[in-house]
Amino acid sequence: MSDFPPSGYALLRVFLPAESLDPVVYSWLAFDAAGQLQGQGESAPAELPQAIKLELVIPAQKLAAHRLTLPQQSLKYQDALIAQGLEDRLLGNRQDIVAVPGPLSGSERIIWVCARSWLEAHLESFAQVKRSADRVFAAYELLPESAEALHYASSGEALIFRSRNNEFGIAEDLGTLSLLFGEEEKMLVPEWRQQTSSEPPGQWLTGE
């Protein structure tokens, strides 16, 4: 399922690696206009197949999730409000932080935080081969939102999860999830990387 169609795909979804690779190789999935999987593989940036749209997925291992109550303000104040809300929560070099609003959880907004230098390095690797992302989003957003059950998926050697209350995180195994969430129903998402994210795209340095 890795032969490239001559005209390219409708959507190419590229998963940024959590680990440091030299040279960098990206895992990818390709979809047609109906959202059906048409190809998959691992490629260097210059060898990625062509597509009408390019998505980049930030791994859970590179993300922290914070919850903020943001007042109803114009979007032009949003970055300042997020920075103020996170001021006492972030450690280390704050200049090397990018914070982007994610899904709503009740009256609170999930704020994704990752290292700016790490993300910019990957965006630059695409820019060098004249590719730019149409959308960048958190891997967690490929897990379905549900008030009925916690959803989890295998990511590398760990599990990523999204609880009924929009709590996000990484667990070593199902035993750890049971310790954290007790008897709450837990549902495996086997093909989570093929799911559709319904969240609006965040401004992950892409100029959106």
CSV table of C-alpha atoms in Angstrom, one decimal:
chain,number,residue,atom,x,y,z
A,1,MET,CA,0.0,0.0,0.0
A,2,SER,CA,3.0,2.3,-0.6
A,3,ASP,CA,2.9,2.9,-4.3
A,4,PHE,CA,2.3,6.6,-5.0
A,5,PRO,CA,-0.5,7.6,-7.4
A,6,PRO,CA,0.8,9.8,-10.3
A,7,SER,CA,-1.4,12.7,-9.3
A,8,GLY,CA,-0.7,12.4,-5.6
A,9,TYR,CA,-3.2,12.0,-2.7
A,10,ALA,CA,-5.9,14.1,-1.3
A,11,LEU,CA,-4.4,14.2,2.2
A,12,LEU,CA,-1.0,13.3,3.6
A,13,ARG,CA,-0.8,12.9,7.3
A,14,VAL,CA,2.7,12.9,8.7
A,15,PHE,CA,3.6,11.9,12.3
A,16,LEU,CA,6.4,13.9,13.8
A,17,PRO,CA,8.8,11.5,15.7
A,18,ALA,CA,9.0,11.8,19.4
A,19,GLU,CA,12.6,10.5,19.4
A,20,SER,CA,15.6,12.1,17.8
A,21,LEU,CA,16.4,10.5,14.4
A,22,ASP,CA,19.4,11.1,12.2
A,23,PRO,CA,18.5,11.2,9.4
A,24,VAL,CA,14.9,12.1,10.1
A,25,VAL,CA,12.4,9.7,8.8
A,26,TYR,CA,8.7,10.4,9.0
A,27,SER,CA,5.9,7.9,9.3
A,28,TRP,CA,2.9,8.8,7.1
A,29,LEU,CA,-0.6,7.9,6.0
A,30,ALA,CA,-2.3,9.0,2.8
A,31,PHE,CA,-6.0,9.3,2.1
A,32,ASP,CA,-8.3,9.9,-0.8
A,33,ALA,CA,-10.9,12.6,-1.0
A,34,ALA,CA,-13.4,10.3,0.8
A,35,GLY,CA,-11.1,9.8,3.7
A,36,GLN,CA,-10.2,6.3,2.8
A,37,LEU,CA,-6.6,5.1,3.5
A,38,GLN,CA,-4.7,4.7,0.3
A,39,GLY,CA,-1.1,4.4,1.3
A,40,GLN,CA,1.4,4.4,4.2
A,41,GLY,CA,5.1,4.3,4.7
A,42,GLU,CA,8.2,6.0,6.2
A,43,SER,CA,10.1,8.5,4.2
A,44,ALA,CA,12.7,11.3,4.4
A,45,PRO,CA,11.1,14.8,3.9
A,46,ALA,CA,12.2,15.0,0.2
A,47,GLU,CA,10.7,11.6,-0.5
A,48,LEU,CA,7.3,12.1,1.0
A,49,PRO,CA,4.5,11.6,-1.6
A,50,GLN,CA,2.6,14.6,-3.0
A,51,ALA,CA,-0.8,15.5,-1.7
A,52,ILE,CA,-3.3,18.3,-2.0
A,53,LYS,CA,-3.2,18.8,1.8
A,54,LEU,CA,-0.5,18.1,4.4
A,55,GLU,CA,-1.2,17.5,8.1
A,56,LEU,CA,1.5,17.2,10.7
A,57,VAL,CA,0.7,15.4,14.0
A,58,ILE,CA,2.6,16.3,17.2
A,59,PRO,CA,3.3,13.2,19.3
A,60,ALA,CA,1.8,13.0,22.8
A,61,GLN,CA,5.3,12.5,24.2
A,62,LYS,CA,6.2,16.1,23.2
A,63,LEU,CA,3.0,17.7,24.6
A,64,ALA,CA,1.8,19.0,27.9
A,65,ALA,CA,-1.9,19.7,28.5
A,66,HIS,CA,-3.1,22.6,30.7
A,67,ARG,CA,-6.6,23.7,31.4
A,68,LEU,CA,-7.5,27.4,31.4
A,69,THR,CA,-10.7,29.3,31.7
A,70,LEU,CA,-10.4,32.0,29.0
A,71,PRO,CA,-12.8,35.0,29.0
A,72,GLN,CA,-14.8,35.7,25.9
A,73,GLN,CA,-12.4,38.1,24.2
A,74,SER,CA,-11.4,39.0,20.6
A,75,LEU,CA,-9.0,36.4,19.1
A,76,LYS,CA,-6.3,39.1,18.9
A,77,TYR,CA,-6.0,38.9,22.8
A,78,GLN,CA,-6.0,35.1,22.9
A,79,ASP,CA,-2.2,34.6,22.9
A,80,ALA,CA,-1.8,37.2,25.7
A,81,LEU,CA,-4.5,35.6,27.8
A,82,ILE,CA,-2.9,32.1,27.4
A,83,ALA,CA,0.5,33.5,28.3
A,84,GLN,CA,-0.9,35.1,31.4
A,85,GLY,CA,-2.8,32.0,32.4
A,86,LEU,CA,0.3,29.8,32.0
A,87,GLU,CA,2.7,32.2,33.7
A,88,ASP,CA,3.0,30.4,37.0
A,89,ARG,CA,2.7,26.8,35.5
A,90,LEU,CA,5.6,26.7,33.1
A,91,LEU,CA,9.2,25.9,34.1
A,92,GLY,CA,12.4,26.4,32.0
A,93,ASN,CA,12.9,28.7,29.1
A,94,ARG,CA,9.5,30.3,28.4
A,95,GLN,CA,10.9,31.7,25.1
A,96,ASP,CA,11.1,28.1,23.9
A,97,ILE,CA,7.4,27.4,24.5
A,98,VAL,CA,4.6,27.4,22.0
A,99,ALA,CA,1.1,27.2,23.5
A,100,VAL,CA,-2.0,26.6,21.3
A,101,PRO,CA,-5.7,26.2,22.3
A,102,GLY,CA,-7.1,22.7,21.9
A,103,PRO,CA,-10.6,21.3,22.6
A,104,LEU,CA,-13.1,22.7,25.1
A,105,SER,CA,-13.7,20.8,28.3
A,106,GLY,CA,-16.8,22.3,29.9
A,107,SER,CA,-16.0,25.9,30.6
A,108,GLU,CA,-12.3,25.3,30.3
A,109,ARG,CA,-10.1,25.2,27.2
A,110,ILE,CA,-7.3,22.6,26.9
A,111,ILE,CA,-4.0,24.4,26.0
A,112,TRP,CA,-1.3,22.3,24.3
A,113,VAL,CA,2.2,23.2,25.1
A,114,CYS,CA,5.4,22.0,23.4
A,115,ALA,CA,9.0,23.1,22.7
A,116,ARG,CA,9.1,25.8,20.1
A,117,SER,CA,12.7,24.9,19.0
A,118,TRP,CA,11.7,21.2,18.5
A,119,LEU,CA,8.7,22.1,16.4
A,120,GLU,CA,10.4,24.8,14.4
A,121,ALA,CA,13.2,22.3,13.5
A,122,HIS,CA,10.7,19.9,12.0
A,123,LEU,CA,8.8,22.7,10.1
A,124,GLU,CA,12.2,23.8,8.7
A,125,SER,CA,12.9,20.3,7.4
A,126,PHE,CA,9.7,20.6,5.4
A,127,ALA,CA,10.4,24.1,4.3
A,128,GLN,CA,13.7,23.0,2.9
A,129,VAL,CA,11.9,20.7,0.4
A,130,LYS,CA,9.3,23.4,-0.3
A,131,ARG,CA,6.5,21.7,1.7
A,132,SER,CA,4.3,23.6,4.2
A,133,ALA,CA,1.6,22.2,6.5
A,134,ASP,CA,-2.0,23.0,6.0
A,135,ARG,CA,-2.7,21.8,9.5
A,136,VAL,CA,-0.8,20.9,12.6
A,137,PHE,CA,-2.5,19.2,15.6
A,138,ALA,CA,-2.0,17.1,18.7
A,139,ALA,CA,-2.0,13.3,18.4
A,140,TYR,CA,-4.5,13.3,21.3
A,141,GLU,CA,-7.1,14.9,19.1
A,142,LEU,CA,-7.3,11.7,17.0
A,143,LEU,CA,-8.8,10.0,20.0
A,144,PRO,CA,-12.6,10.4,20.0
A,145,GLU,CA,-14.3,12.7,22.6
A,146,SER,CA,-16.9,10.7,24.5
A,147,ALA,CA,-18.9,11.1,27.7
A,148,GLU,CA,-19.4,7.4,27.8
A,149,ALA,CA,-15.9,5.9,28.1
A,150,LEU,CA,-12.2,6.6,28.2
A,151,HIS,CA,-10.5,6.0,24.9
A,152,TYR,CA,-6.9,4.9,24.6
A,153,ALA,CA,-4.5,3.8,21.9
A,154,SER,CA,-1.0,2.3,21.6
A,155,SER,CA,1.7,4.9,20.8
A,156,GLY,CA,5.2,3.5,20.7
A,157,GLU,CA,5.7,1.5,23.9
A,158,ALA,CA,3.0,3.3,25.9
A,159,LEU,CA,-0.7,4.1,25.8
A,160,ILE,CA,-2.1,7.5,25.1
A,161,PHE,CA,-5.6,8.3,26.5
A,162,ARG,CA,-8.5,10.7,26.5
A,163,SER,CA,-10.9,10.4,29.4
A,164,ARG,CA,-14.6,11.2,29.6
A,165,ASN,CA,-13.7,14.5,31.1
A,166,ASN,CA,-11.1,15.4,28.5
A,167,GLU,CA,-8.1,14.5,30.6
A,168,PHE,CA,-5.2,13.6,28.4
A,169,GLY,CA,-2.0,11.7,29.2
A,170,ILE,CA,0.3,8.8,28.7
A,171,ALA,CA,0.1,5.5,30.7
A,172,GLU,CA,2.6,2.6,30.8
A,173,ASP,CA,-0.1,0.0,30.4
A,174,LEU,CA,-3.8,-0.9,31.1
A,175,GLY,CA,-2.9,-1.6,34.7
A,176,THR,CA,-1.8,2.0,35.1
A,177,LEU,CA,-5.0,3.3,33.5
A,178,SER,CA,-7.1,1.2,35.9
A,179,LEU,CA,-5.2,2.7,38.8
A,180,LEU,CA,-5.9,6.2,37.5
A,181,PHE,CA,-9.5,5.8,36.4
A,182,GLY,CA,-10.8,2.8,38.4
A,183,GLU,CA,-13.8,1.1,36.9
A,184,GLU,CA,-14.5,3.7,34.2
A,185,GLU,CA,-15.2,2.0,30.9
A,186,LYS,CA,-12.1,1.9,28.7
A,187,MET,CA,-12.2,1.5,24.9
A,188,LEU,CA,-9.3,0.7,22.7
A,189,VAL,CA,-9.0,2.7,19.4
A,190,PRO,CA,-7.0,0.2,17.3
A,191,GLU,CA,-6.6,2.4,14.1
A,192,TRP,CA,-6.4,5.7,15.9
A,193,ARG,CA,-3.9,7.2,13.4
A,194,GLN,CA,-6.6,7.0,10.7
A,195,GLN,CA,-9.2,8.8,12.7
A,196,THR,CA,-10.4,12.3,11.8
A,197,SER,CA,-9.7,15.2,14.2
A,198,SER,CA,-12.8,17.4,14.5
A,199,GLU,CA,-11.0,20.1,16.4
A,200,PRO,CA,-10.3,23.4,14.6
A,201,PRO,CA,-6.6,23.7,13.6
A,202,GLY,CA,-4.5,25.5,16.1
A,203,GLN,CA,-1.9,28.1,15.1
A,204,TRP,CA,1.2,25.9,15.5
A,205,LEU,CA,3.6,28.5,13.8
A,206,THR,CA,2.0,27.8,10.4
A,207,GLY,CA,0.4,31.2,9.9
A,208,GLU,CA,-3.2,29.9,10.0
